[in-house]
Short mmCIF file of C-alpha atoms and ligand atoms in Angstrom, two decimals:
data_model
loop_
_atom_site.label_atom_id
_atom_site.label_comp_id
_atom_site.label_asym_id
_atom_site.label_seq_id
_atom_site.Cartn_x
_atom_site.Cartn_y
_atom_site.Cartn_z
CA UNK K 1 226.49 120.88 186.98
CA UNK K 2 227.18 122.27 190.42
CA UNK K 3 224.79 121.91 193.32
CA UNK K 4 223.53 125.08 194.92
CA UNK K 5 225.65 124.27 197.99
CA UNK K 6 228.75 124.20 195.83
CA UNK K 7 227.89 127.67 194.55
CA UNK K 8 227.43 129.02 198.06
CA UNK K 9 229.78 131.83 199.23
CA UNK K 10 229.77 132.91 202.84
CA UNK K 11 227.91 136.14 203.43
CA UNK K 12 226.34 136.36 199.96
CA UNK K 13 222.58 137.10 199.89
CA UNK K 14 219.78 137.16 197.29
CA UNK K 15 218.08 140.10 199.00
CA UNK K 16 218.49 142.27 202.06
CA UNK K 17 215.61 143.22 204.28
CA UNK K 18 215.46 146.38 206.39
CA UNK K 19 216.19 145.84 210.07
CA UNK K 20 212.97 145.33 212.01
CA UNK K 21 212.07 146.56 215.45
CA UNK K 22 210.02 143.56 216.49
CA UNK K 23 210.83 142.07 219.90
CA UNK K 24 212.92 138.90 219.80
CA UNK K 25 210.71 136.05 221.02
CA UNK K 26 211.83 134.25 224.12
CA UNK K 27 212.81 130.74 222.95
CA UNK K 28 213.61 128.17 225.66
CA UNK K 29 217.24 127.01 225.62
CA UNK K 30 216.37 123.37 224.90
CA UNK K 31 214.58 124.43 221.70
CA UNK K 32 217.41 126.64 220.42
CA UNK K 33 219.78 125.38 217.71
CA UNK K 34 223.41 124.87 218.62
CA UNK K 35 224.48 125.74 215.10
CA UNK K 36 222.81 127.90 212.45
CA UNK K 37 221.21 125.77 209.68
CA UNK K 38 223.42 125.06 206.70
CA UNK K 39 221.73 127.05 203.96
CA UNK K 40 223.19 128.06 200.61
CA UNK K 41 224.36 131.68 200.51
CA UNK K 42 223.94 132.97 196.99
CA UNK K 43 223.10 136.15 195.04
CA UNK K 44 219.78 136.54 193.24
CA UNK K 45 221.12 136.32 189.64
CA UNK K 46 222.97 133.11 190.46
CA UNK K 47 219.93 131.72 192.22
CA UNK K 48 217.68 132.45 189.23
CA UNK K 49 220.22 130.96 186.79
CA UNK K 50 220.65 127.88 188.92
CA UNK K 51 216.97 126.97 189.00
CA UNK K 52 216.32 128.02 185.42
CA UNK K 53 219.16 125.75 184.34
CA UNK K 54 217.73 122.84 186.35
CA UNK K 55 214.34 123.38 184.72
CA UNK K 56 215.92 122.86 181.28
CA UNK K 57 217.42 119.52 182.31
CA UNK K 58 214.14 117.82 183.04
CA UNK K 59 211.57 116.11 180.81
CA UNK K 60 207.80 116.22 181.09
CA UNK K 61 204.66 115.87 179.05
CA UNK K 62 205.00 119.60 178.26
CA UNK K 63 208.39 119.06 176.64
CA UNK K 64 207.81 115.91 174.63
CA UNK K 65 205.90 112.70 173.85
CA UNK K 66 205.58 110.57 176.98
CA UNK K 67 204.19 107.12 176.06
CA UNK K 68 204.71 105.59 179.51
CA UNK K 69 202.36 102.60 179.39
CA UNK K 70 199.69 102.33 182.06
CA UNK K 71 200.51 105.84 183.34
CA UNK K 72 198.31 107.79 180.88
CA UNK K 73 200.54 110.82 180.51
CA UNK K 74 198.16 113.05 178.57
CA UNK K 75 198.26 116.81 178.07
CA UNK K 76 196.99 118.83 181.03
CA UNK K 77 194.81 121.59 179.53
CA UNK K 78 195.80 125.03 180.84
CA UNK K 79 192.17 126.04 181.22
CA UNK K 80 191.96 123.54 184.10
CA UNK K 81 194.65 125.50 185.93
CA UNK K 82 192.64 128.70 185.41
CA UNK K 83 189.57 127.05 186.86
CA UNK K 84 191.32 125.53 189.86
CA UNK K 85 192.90 128.92 190.59
CA UNK K 86 189.58 130.72 190.87
CA UNK K 87 189.76 132.33 194.35
CA UNK K 88 186.58 130.57 195.48
CA UNK K 89 188.32 127.22 194.99
CA UNK K 90 191.95 128.14 195.60
CA UNK K 91 191.48 130.07 198.86
CA UNK K 92 188.87 127.83 200.43
CA UNK K 93 189.79 126.51 203.86
CA UNK K 94 188.97 122.82 204.43
CA UNK K 95 187.15 123.78 207.63
CA UNK K 96 184.99 126.43 205.95
CA UNK K 97 181.40 125.84 207.07
CA UNK K 98 179.10 124.32 204.47
CA UNK K 99 177.12 127.53 203.86
CA UNK K 100 180.24 129.25 202.60
CA UNK K 101 181.42 126.34 200.45
CA UNK K 102 178.34 125.54 198.38
CA UNK K 103 180.13 125.89 195.02
CA UNK K 104 182.92 123.53 196.07
CA UNK K 105 180.44 121.03 197.46
CA UNK K 106 178.43 121.21 194.25
CA UNK K 107 181.54 120.42 192.16
CA UNK K 108 182.22 117.40 194.38
CA UNK K 109 178.62 116.24 194.20
CA UNK K 110 178.52 116.62 190.42
CA UNK K 111 181.81 114.75 190.08
CA UNK K 112 180.40 111.93 192.22
CA UNK K 113 177.36 111.76 189.91
CA UNK K 114 179.50 111.69 186.75
CA UNK K 115 181.84 109.02 188.12
CA UNK K 116 178.85 106.89 189.12
CA UNK K 117 177.55 107.13 185.55
CA UNK K 118 180.97 106.32 184.02
CA UNK K 119 181.38 103.31 186.35
CA UNK K 120 177.78 102.13 186.03
CA UNK K 121 177.63 101.90 189.83
CA UNK K 122 175.44 104.03 192.11
CA UNK K 123 177.60 105.23 195.03
CA UNK K 124 180.93 107.09 195.03
CA UNK K 125 183.53 108.15 197.60
CA UNK K 126 186.00 110.80 196.46
CA UNK K 127 188.34 110.34 199.42
CA UNK K 128 191.22 108.04 198.32
CA UNK K 129 194.20 110.07 197.16
CA UNK K 130 195.60 107.66 194.54
CA UNK K 131 194.72 104.51 192.65
CA UNK K 132 196.62 102.40 195.15
CA UNK K 133 194.72 103.97 198.03
CA UNK K 134 191.47 103.30 196.14
CA UNK K 135 192.54 99.65 195.98
CA UNK K 136 193.18 99.48 199.71
CA UNK K 137 189.89 101.25 200.43
CA UNK K 138 188.00 98.84 198.15
CA UNK K 139 189.53 95.84 199.91
CA UNK K 140 188.66 97.33 203.31
CA UNK K 141 185.07 97.63 202.03
CA UNK K 142 185.12 93.95 201.06
CA UNK K 143 186.32 93.08 204.54
CA UNK K 144 183.61 95.21 206.18
CA UNK K 145 180.95 93.72 203.90
CA UNK K 146 181.91 90.12 204.71
CA UNK K 147 182.27 90.94 208.42
CA UNK K 148 178.72 92.28 208.36
CA UNK K 149 177.54 88.96 206.91
CA UNK K 150 179.56 86.94 209.42
CA UNK K 151 181.87 85.63 206.69
CA UNK K 152 185.04 87.62 207.43
CA UNK K 153 186.97 84.66 208.83
CA UNK K 154 185.91 82.31 206.05
CA UNK K 155 186.82 84.57 203.11
CA UNK K 156 190.56 85.15 203.14
CA UNK K 157 191.71 85.08 199.52
CA UNK K 158 191.81 87.55 196.66
CA UNK K 159 192.48 86.31 193.12
CA UNK K 160 194.89 88.38 191.03
CA UNK K 161 196.07 87.68 187.45
CA UNK K 162 199.78 87.46 186.69
CA UNK K 163 199.54 90.65 184.62
CA UNK K 164 198.53 92.75 187.66
CA UNK K 165 200.22 95.98 188.63
CA UNK K 166 202.41 95.65 191.72
CA UNK K 167 200.08 97.77 193.84
CA UNK K 168 197.36 95.09 193.56
CA UNK K 169 199.14 92.35 195.54
CA UNK K 170 200.58 95.00 197.85
CA UNK K 171 197.08 96.32 198.67
CA UNK K 172 195.77 92.78 199.16
CA UNK K 173 198.52 92.05 201.67
CA UNK K 174 198.05 95.37 203.47
CA UNK K 175 194.33 94.66 203.78
CA UNK K 176 195.15 91.33 205.47
CA UNK K 177 194.15 89.05 202.57
CA UNK K 178 196.10 86.32 200.86
CA UNK K 179 196.95 86.54 197.13
CA UNK K 180 195.79 83.71 194.85
CA UNK K 181 197.56 84.18 191.48
CA UNK K 182 195.85 83.16 188.25
CA UNK K 183 197.50 82.72 184.86
CA UNK K 184 196.98 84.43 181.53
CA UNK K 185 195.84 82.32 178.55
CA UNK K 186 197.44 82.38 175.06
CA UNK K 187 195.06 85.17 173.92
CA UNK K 188 195.99 87.44 176.82
CA UNK K 189 192.80 86.82 178.84
CA UNK K 190 192.55 85.39 182.34
CA UNK K 191 192.91 81.61 181.98
CA UNK K 192 189.36 80.59 182.92
CA UNK K 193 190.29 76.91 183.43
CA UNK K 194 193.03 77.90 185.86
CA UNK K 195 190.56 80.26 187.52
CA UNK K 196 187.82 77.69 188.12
CA UNK K 197 190.07 75.61 190.33
CA UNK K 198 191.00 78.64 192.41
CA UNK K 199 187.65 80.17 193.35
CA UNK K 200 185.79 78.66 196.29
CA UNK K 201 184.04 79.54 199.54
CA UNK K 202 187.30 81.05 200.87
CA UNK K 203 187.51 83.57 198.05
CA UNK K 204 186.64 87.16 198.96
CA UNK K 205 187.05 88.53 195.45
CA UNK K 206 188.91 89.20 192.24
CA UNK K 207 191.07 92.24 191.44
CA UNK K 208 191.24 92.83 187.72
CA UNK K 209 192.46 95.59 185.43
CA UNK K 210 190.27 95.55 182.32
CA UNK K 211 191.62 96.32 179.78
CA UNK K 212 194.59 94.58 181.34
CA UNK K 213 198.13 95.87 181.54
CA UNK K 214 198.62 94.07 178.19
CA UNK K 215 196.15 96.60 176.77
CA UNK K 216 193.64 93.79 176.11
CA UNK K 217 189.96 93.67 177.03
CA UNK K 218 189.16 90.34 178.68
CA UNK K 219 186.96 88.39 176.26
CA UNK K 220 185.50 86.20 179.04
CA UNK K 221 184.55 88.90 181.49
CA UNK K 222 180.90 87.78 181.83
CA UNK K 223 181.91 84.19 182.55
CA UNK K 224 184.49 85.42 185.09
CA UNK K 225 181.81 87.47 186.85
CA UNK K 226 179.54 84.42 187.03
CA UNK K 227 182.31 82.36 188.60
CA UNK K 228 182.95 84.93 191.34
CA UNK K 229 179.36 85.93 192.04
CA UNK K 230 178.40 82.27 191.94
CA UNK K 231 180.85 81.67 194.79
CA UNK K 232 179.49 84.66 196.75
CA UNK K 233 182.69 86.67 196.10
CA UNK K 234 183.05 90.27 194.95
CA UNK K 235 184.62 91.79 191.82
CA UNK K 236 187.11 94.67 192.08
CA UNK K 237 187.95 96.74 188.97
CA UNK K 238 191.33 98.44 188.88
CA UNK K 239 190.38 101.49 186.82
CA UNK K 240 193.93 102.57 185.94
CA UNK K 241 193.13 101.78 182.31
CA UNK K 242 189.72 103.43 182.20
CA UNK K 243 191.02 105.76 179.50
CA UNK K 244 190.24 102.97 177.04
CA UNK K 245 186.55 102.56 177.81
CA UNK K 246 184.99 105.79 179.14
CA UNK K 247 181.48 106.20 177.78
CA UNK K 248 181.83 102.92 175.83
CA UNK K 249 181.63 100.13 178.39
CA UNK K 250 181.05 100.30 182.14
CA UNK K 251 182.62 98.18 184.86
CA UNK K 252 179.25 97.96 186.64
CA UNK K 253 177.67 96.47 183.51
CA UNK K 254 180.52 93.94 183.32
CA UNK K 255 179.57 92.78 186.81
CA UNK K 256 182.16 94.58 188.94
CA UNK K 257 181.09 95.63 192.44
CA UNK K 258 183.90 98.10 193.25
CA UNK K 259 185.87 100.35 190.90
CA UNK K 260 188.65 102.81 191.48
CA UNK K 261 189.39 105.72 189.18
CA UNK K 262 192.83 107.24 188.67
CA UNK K 263 191.60 110.80 188.18
CA UNK K 264 195.16 111.98 187.56
CA UNK K 265 195.44 109.63 184.58
CA UNK K 266 192.02 109.37 182.97
CA UNK K 267 190.95 112.96 183.52
CA UNK K 268 194.37 114.66 183.34
CA UNK K 269 196.42 116.13 186.16
CA UNK K 270 200.11 116.92 186.31
CA UNK K 271 201.29 113.62 187.83
CA UNK K 272 204.33 111.39 187.99
CA UNK K 273 206.24 113.62 190.39
CA UNK K 274 204.39 116.72 189.18
CA UNK K 275 201.29 116.80 191.30
CA UNK K 276 198.84 115.01 193.54
CA UNK K 277 196.59 112.15 192.48
CA UNK K 278 192.98 111.15 193.08
CA UNK K 279 191.62 107.62 193.46
CA UNK K 280 187.83 107.80 194.05
CA UNK K 281 185.91 104.55 194.24
CA UNK K 282 182.43 103.63 193.02
CA UNK K 283 180.46 100.72 194.49
CA UNK K 284 177.24 98.73 194.15
CA UNK K 285 174.28 99.40 196.49
CA UNK K 286 175.14 96.67 199.00
CA UNK K 287 178.58 98.20 199.64
CA UNK K 288 177.44 101.82 200.00
CA UNK K 289 176.84 101.68 203.80
CA UNK K 290 180.54 100.90 204.33
CA UNK K 291 181.96 103.77 202.23
CA UNK K 292 184.29 106.30 203.91
CA UNK K 293 182.70 109.38 205.45
CA UNK K 294 181.76 112.04 204.62
CA UNK K 295 179.87 111.76 201.32
CA UNK K 296 178.59 114.93 199.68
CA UNK K 297 174.79 114.87 199.40
CA UNK K 298 172.23 117.17 197.86
CA UNK K 299 169.18 118.45 199.76
CA UNK K 300 167.04 120.33 197.24
CA UNK K 301 169.28 123.16 196.02
CA UNK K 302 171.78 122.85 198.87
CA UNK K 303 174.78 120.56 199.32
CA UNK K 304 176.21 119.18 202.56
CA UNK K 305 178.53 116.56 204.02
CA UNK K 306 176.87 113.38 205.25
CA UNK K 307 178.65 111.70 208.16
CA UNK K 308 175.65 109.55 209.09
CA UNK K 309 176.87 106.10 208.01
CA UNK K 310 176.94 103.82 211.03
CA UNK K 311 178.70 101.01 209.13
CA UNK K 312 181.38 103.19 207.53
CA UNK K 313 185.01 102.03 207.44
CA UNK K 314 185.83 105.60 208.58
CA UNK K 315 188.10 108.10 206.91
CA UNK K 316 190.95 107.07 204.61
CA UNK K 317 192.36 110.56 204.11
CA UNK K 318 192.41 113.93 205.85
CA UNK K 319 189.48 116.25 205.20
CA UNK K 320 187.48 115.36 202.07
CA UNK K 321 190.03 114.25 199.46
CA UNK K 322 192.35 115.99 196.99
CA UNK K 323 190.06 118.91 196.10
CA UNK K 324 192.23 120.52 193.38
CA UNK K 325 192.27 117.20 191.55
CA UNK K 326 188.45 117.12 191.67
CA UNK K 327 188.18 120.56 190.08
CA UNK K 328 190.62 119.76 187.26
CA UNK K 329 188.97 116.40 186.54
CA UNK K 330 185.54 118.00 186.53
CA UNK K 331 186.77 120.67 184.08
CA UNK K 332 188.34 118.00 181.83
CA UNK K 333 185.16 115.92 181.75
CA UNK K 334 182.88 118.91 181.15
CA UNK K 335 185.08 120.05 178.24
CA UNK K 336 184.04 116.82 176.46
CA UNK K 337 180.48 116.91 177.79
CA UNK K 338 178.28 114.09 176.48
CA UNK K 339 181.01 113.27 173.92
CA UNK K 340 183.33 111.85 176.61
CA UNK K 341 183.58 108.57 174.70
CA UNK K 342 185.56 110.43 172.00
CA UNK K 343 188.38 110.71 174.51
CA UNK K 344 188.63 106.93 174.75
CA UNK K 345 187.96 106.33 171.07
CA UNK K 346 190.89 108.53 170.05
CA UNK K 347 193.14 107.01 172.72
CA UNK K 348 192.36 103.52 171.34
CA UNK K 349 192.75 104.68 167.74
CA UNK K 350 196.17 106.23 168.46
CA UNK K 351 197.37 103.08 170.20
CA UNK K 352 196.22 100.84 167.34
CA UNK K 353 197.90 103.13 164.80
CA UNK K 354 201.21 102.81 166.63
CA UNK K 355 200.75 99.07 167.05
CA UNK K 356 200.03 98.56 163.34
CA UNK K 357 203.17 100.48 162.38
CA UNK K 358 205.47 98.85 164.93
CA UNK K 359 204.39 95.26 165.30
CA UNK K 360 206.51 93.83 162.48
CA UNK K 361 209.70 95.38 163.87
CA UNK K 362 209.28 93.73 167.30
CA UNK K 363 207.57 90.65 168.69
CA UNK K 364 203.87 90.99 169.55
CA UNK K 365 203.11 88.41 172.27
CA UNK K 366 199.32 88.63 171.89
CA UNK K 367 198.37 89.47 168.32
CA UNK K 368 195.01 91.21 168.81
CA UNK K 369 193.62 94.70 168.36
CA UNK K 370 194.68 96.63 171.42
CA UNK K 371 192.82 99.09 173.59
CA UNK K 372 194.54 102.32 174.72
CA UNK K 373 198.00 100.70 175.06
CA UNK K 374 199.93 97.65 173.89
CA UNK K 375 202.93 95.58 174.87
CA UNK K 376 205.69 94.66 172.44
CA UNK K 377 208.66 92.44 173.22
CA UNK K 378 212.25 93.35 172.29
CA UNK K 379 213.17 89.66 172.58
CA UNK K 380 214.21 89.29 168.90
CA UNK K 381 216.65 92.22 169.31
CA UNK K 382 218.12 90.59 172.40
CA UNK K 383 218.42 87.21 170.73
CA UNK K 384 219.94 88.49 167.51
CA UNK K 385 221.98 91.53 168.60
CA UNK K 386 222.16 91.49 172.41
CA UNK K 387 220.01 94.62 172.59
CA UNK K 388 217.54 94.76 175.48
CA UNK K 389 214.30 96.64 176.08
CA UNK K 390 216.30 98.89 178.40
CA UNK K 391 218.71 99.78 175.59
CA UNK K 392 215.79 100.67 173.30
CA UNK K 393 214.24 102.80 176.05
CA UNK K 394 217.50 104.64 176.73
CA UNK K 395 218.15 105.30 173.05
CA UNK K 396 214.65 106.77 172.62
CA UNK K 397 215.70 109.54 175.00
CA UNK K 398 218.22 110.73 172.41
CA UNK K 399 215.25 111.35 170.10
CA UNK K 400 213.53 113.55 172.73
CA UNK K 401 210.95 110.92 173.64
CA UNK K 402 210.22 109.63 177.11
CA UNK K 403 210.76 105.86 177.14
CA UNK K 404 207.76 103.56 177.35
CA UNK K 405 207.25 101.44 180.46
CA UNK K 406 209.75 98.55 180.33
CA UNK K 407 209.86 95.05 181.85
CA UNK K 408 206.17 95.20 182.76
CA UNK K 409 203.87 93.29 182.75
CA UNK K 410 206.19 90.67 184.15
CA UNK K 411 204.86 87.85 181.94
CA UNK K 412 206.27 89.45 178.75
CA UNK K 413 210.06 89.14 178.42
CA UNK K 414 211.81 92.36 177.34
CA UNK K 415 208.47 94.18 177.50
CA UNK K 416 207.92 97.63 176.02
CA UNK K 417 204.51 98.93 177.09
CA UNK K 418 203.39 101.87 174.96
CA UNK K 419 200.46 104.21 175.67
CA UNK K 420 200.14 107.27 173.40
CA UNK K 421 196.86 108.75 174.85
CA UNK K 422 194.33 110.77 172.87
CA UNK K 423 196.14 114.09 173.08
CA UNK K 424 198.91 113.24 170.59
CA UNK K 425 198.85 114.31 166.94
CA UNK K 426 199.48 111.87 164.10
CA UNK K 427 202.76 113.67 163.24
CA UNK K 428 204.07 112.98 166.75
CA UNK K 429 203.08 109.32 166.51
CA UNK K 430 204.85 109.08 163.13
CA UNK K 431 208.01 110.68 164.51
CA UNK K 432 207.97 108.16 167.35
CA UNK K 433 207.57 105.25 164.92
CA UNK K 434 210.44 106.58 162.76
CA UNK K 435 212.67 106.74 165.85
CA UNK K 436 211.73 103.20 166.92
CA UNK K 437 212.39 101.81 163.45
CA UNK K 438 215.75 103.59 163.28
CA UNK K 439 216.63 102.10 166.67
CA UNK K 440 215.78 98.62 165.37
CA UNK K 441 218.07 99.21 162.37
CA UNK K 442 220.83 100.49 164.63
CA UNK K 443 220.46 97.44 166.86
CA UNK K 444 221.71 95.37 163.93
CA UNK K 445 224.21 97.82 162.48
CA UNK K 446 225.60 99.83 165.44
CA UNK K 447 224.57 98.03 168.62
CA UNK K 448 227.19 99.89 170.74
CA UNK K 449 225.27 103.13 170.04
CA UNK K 450 222.30 101.67 171.92
CA UNK K 451 224.34 100.07 174.66
CA UNK K 452 225.80 103.43 175.64
CA UNK K 453 222.65 105.51 175.20
CA UNK K 454 221.50 108.06 176.11
CA UNK K 455 224.17 110.24 174.54
CA UNK K 456 222.52 113.68 174.45
CA UNK K 457 220.90 113.89 177.88
CA UNK K 458 222.17 115.81 180.91
CA UNK K 459 222.59 112.46 182.68
CA UNK K 460 223.95 109.38 180.89
CA UNK K 461 223.27 105.70 181.66
CA UNK K 462 222.85 105.34 185.40
CA UNK K 463 222.52 102.40 187.75
CA UNK K 464 218.79 102.88 188.32
CA UNK K 465 218.46 100.54 191.26
CA UNK K 466 221.30 102.22 193.10
CA UNK K 467 219.95 105.65 192.24
CA UNK K 468 216.62 104.68 193.81
CA UNK K 469 217.86 102.64 196.75
CA UNK K 470 220.98 104.60 197.68
CA UNK K 471 219.89 108.12 196.82
CA UNK K 472 222.34 110.64 198.27
CA UNK K 473 220.16 113.48 199.41
CA UNK K 474 222.78 115.08 201.68
CA UNK K 475 225.61 115.37 199.16
CA UNK K 476 228.71 116.97 200.75
CA UNK K 477 227.07 117.26 204.15
CA UNK K 478 228.95 115.90 207.14
CA UNK K 479 226.88 112.66 207.12
CA UNK K 480 227.31 112.05 203.38
CA UNK K 481 227.60 108.23 203.08
CA UNK K 482 230.88 106.80 201.79
CA UNK K 483 229.91 104.98 198.58
CA UNK K 484 233.43 104.44 197.30
CA UNK K 485 233.30 100.67 197.88
CA UNK K 486 230.09 100.37 195.89
CA UNK K 487 231.48 101.92 192.71
CA UNK K 488 232.31 99.49 189.97
CA UNK K 489 229.37 97.20 190.67
CA UNK K 490 227.11 96.13 187.83
CA UNK K 491 225.51 99.21 186.31
CA UNK K 492 222.81 97.62 184.23
CA UNK K 493 220.35 96.51 186.84
CA UNK K 494 216.78 96.94 185.72
CA UNK K 495 214.16 98.60 187.88
CA UNK K 496 210.90 96.80 187.23
CA UNK K 497 207.63 98.63 187.38
CA UNK K 498 205.17 96.59 189.35
CA UNK K 499 207.80 94.16 190.61
C1 PLP M 501 197.27 99.08 186.46
C2 PLP M 501 197.56 100.00 187.61
N1 PLP M 501 196.92 99.83 188.78
C3 PLP M 501 197.13 100.64 189.83
C4 PLP M 501 198.03 101.69 189.77
C5 PLP M 501 198.25 102.53 190.99
O1 PLP M 501 197.78 103.83 190.80
P1 PLP M 501 198.43 105.07 191.58
O2 PLP M 501 199.78 105.29 190.95
O3 PLP M 501 197.47 106.19 191.36
O4 PLP M 501 198.54 104.68 193.03
C6 PLP M 501 198.74 101.91 188.57
C7 PLP M 501 199.74 103.00 188.47
O5 PLP M 501 200.55 103.11 187.59
C8 PLP M 501 198.50 101.06 187.46
O6 PLP M 501 199.13 101.23 186.30
#
């Protein structure tokens, strides 16, 4: 399809405004443009058609099943949009004085209370804007805590399992710590024997996703906690997979000291390019003094910001955090009320249903009941027919399904990581299984069909690495890069999530 610049015709306009009689402001010469900006010139019908057409070429959770493992792409209830668009929330200025923002402050305070209960930890900061920023904030808290005890120089290492999401080691490095990797055992748990040799007086803490990115709950979590707490280190819980355990088990009860939430996943928000995230953290009492400021506190019937935390690490985000995300999450949680655990129970049930129907057709590296997601391997298809996880993922698009996460976690070859979430009906899950089984049959009988997939999408098989690393965002502009020499290079490079 043509770009809007290719549709542009000189002098064409979408609307014409009456001439105005306002004085022309006096703009200093050095601030004036030499040339008018290059903007598309287009009529209104063509403009409307152009963007409407683009909107039909995209895929989202509103157009189809989106089992992107570890990303929790659940339905975003429309009532949440109604609530967040109430004028009292929507039109509120971040600098509104507290007296005029009591409702908003109350929502934030109530959300803090709920998250504390879900985490099993007493103190919450809503500030971080994404899971990864929650991670960095949590590690900065660890640093502040050890500095306060005079141990900052001694404790330099953070232990991370080999199943970890890529943001974990990235956050550790950004926070000035060193990564100590630990292996996974044959049941998909942290290898406790490997761990013992790696935790000592230089360890600041552990970062763990539980259930892990394999969709497995660590069976030795209490022993792991003892090892870290016994060495005076802290436990960090990556809450990206909290959708599996809400209202059932609590990170605080497992021994974790710091938890981040991915509000945009667990409590639904348009995300993945569609909207902002939220990464609040919850901590144990001894870490509360270091939390970012301000916290929202309650004085009788009134709510206010509390900046009075002399040991705070400061602010990690402008103003008070992603407020719209708070309102939607609060609405999602309140819609379940005390039955919040049903959300996780159905998410786990849906995942186990898919796993039971699919496991014989693929390889299952860790044969256990899963939590809210599971990881299959397409290795047998590769061995027998030369079909990779990428081919399976691309072919799924022809069936109107978003592909699962592929090639992650890194320890599973040809990984397909599938997360259905609780908002999918059994019929949808069955249609997905039927498509997967047909793809497995086609891998044996018509492998070229998979190799060239997708066939029915607006964009065919692309070189994903090049598309990400050499994105041409100024197509046909004067500084459009010359990519002619790069054409013809290998097309099938795989972009790895978490790599
Ligand atoms: C296990 C895990 N940890 C951390 C993150 C980072 O979260 P965010 O994307 O909100 O920064 C993700 C995101 O996919 C994840 O899957």
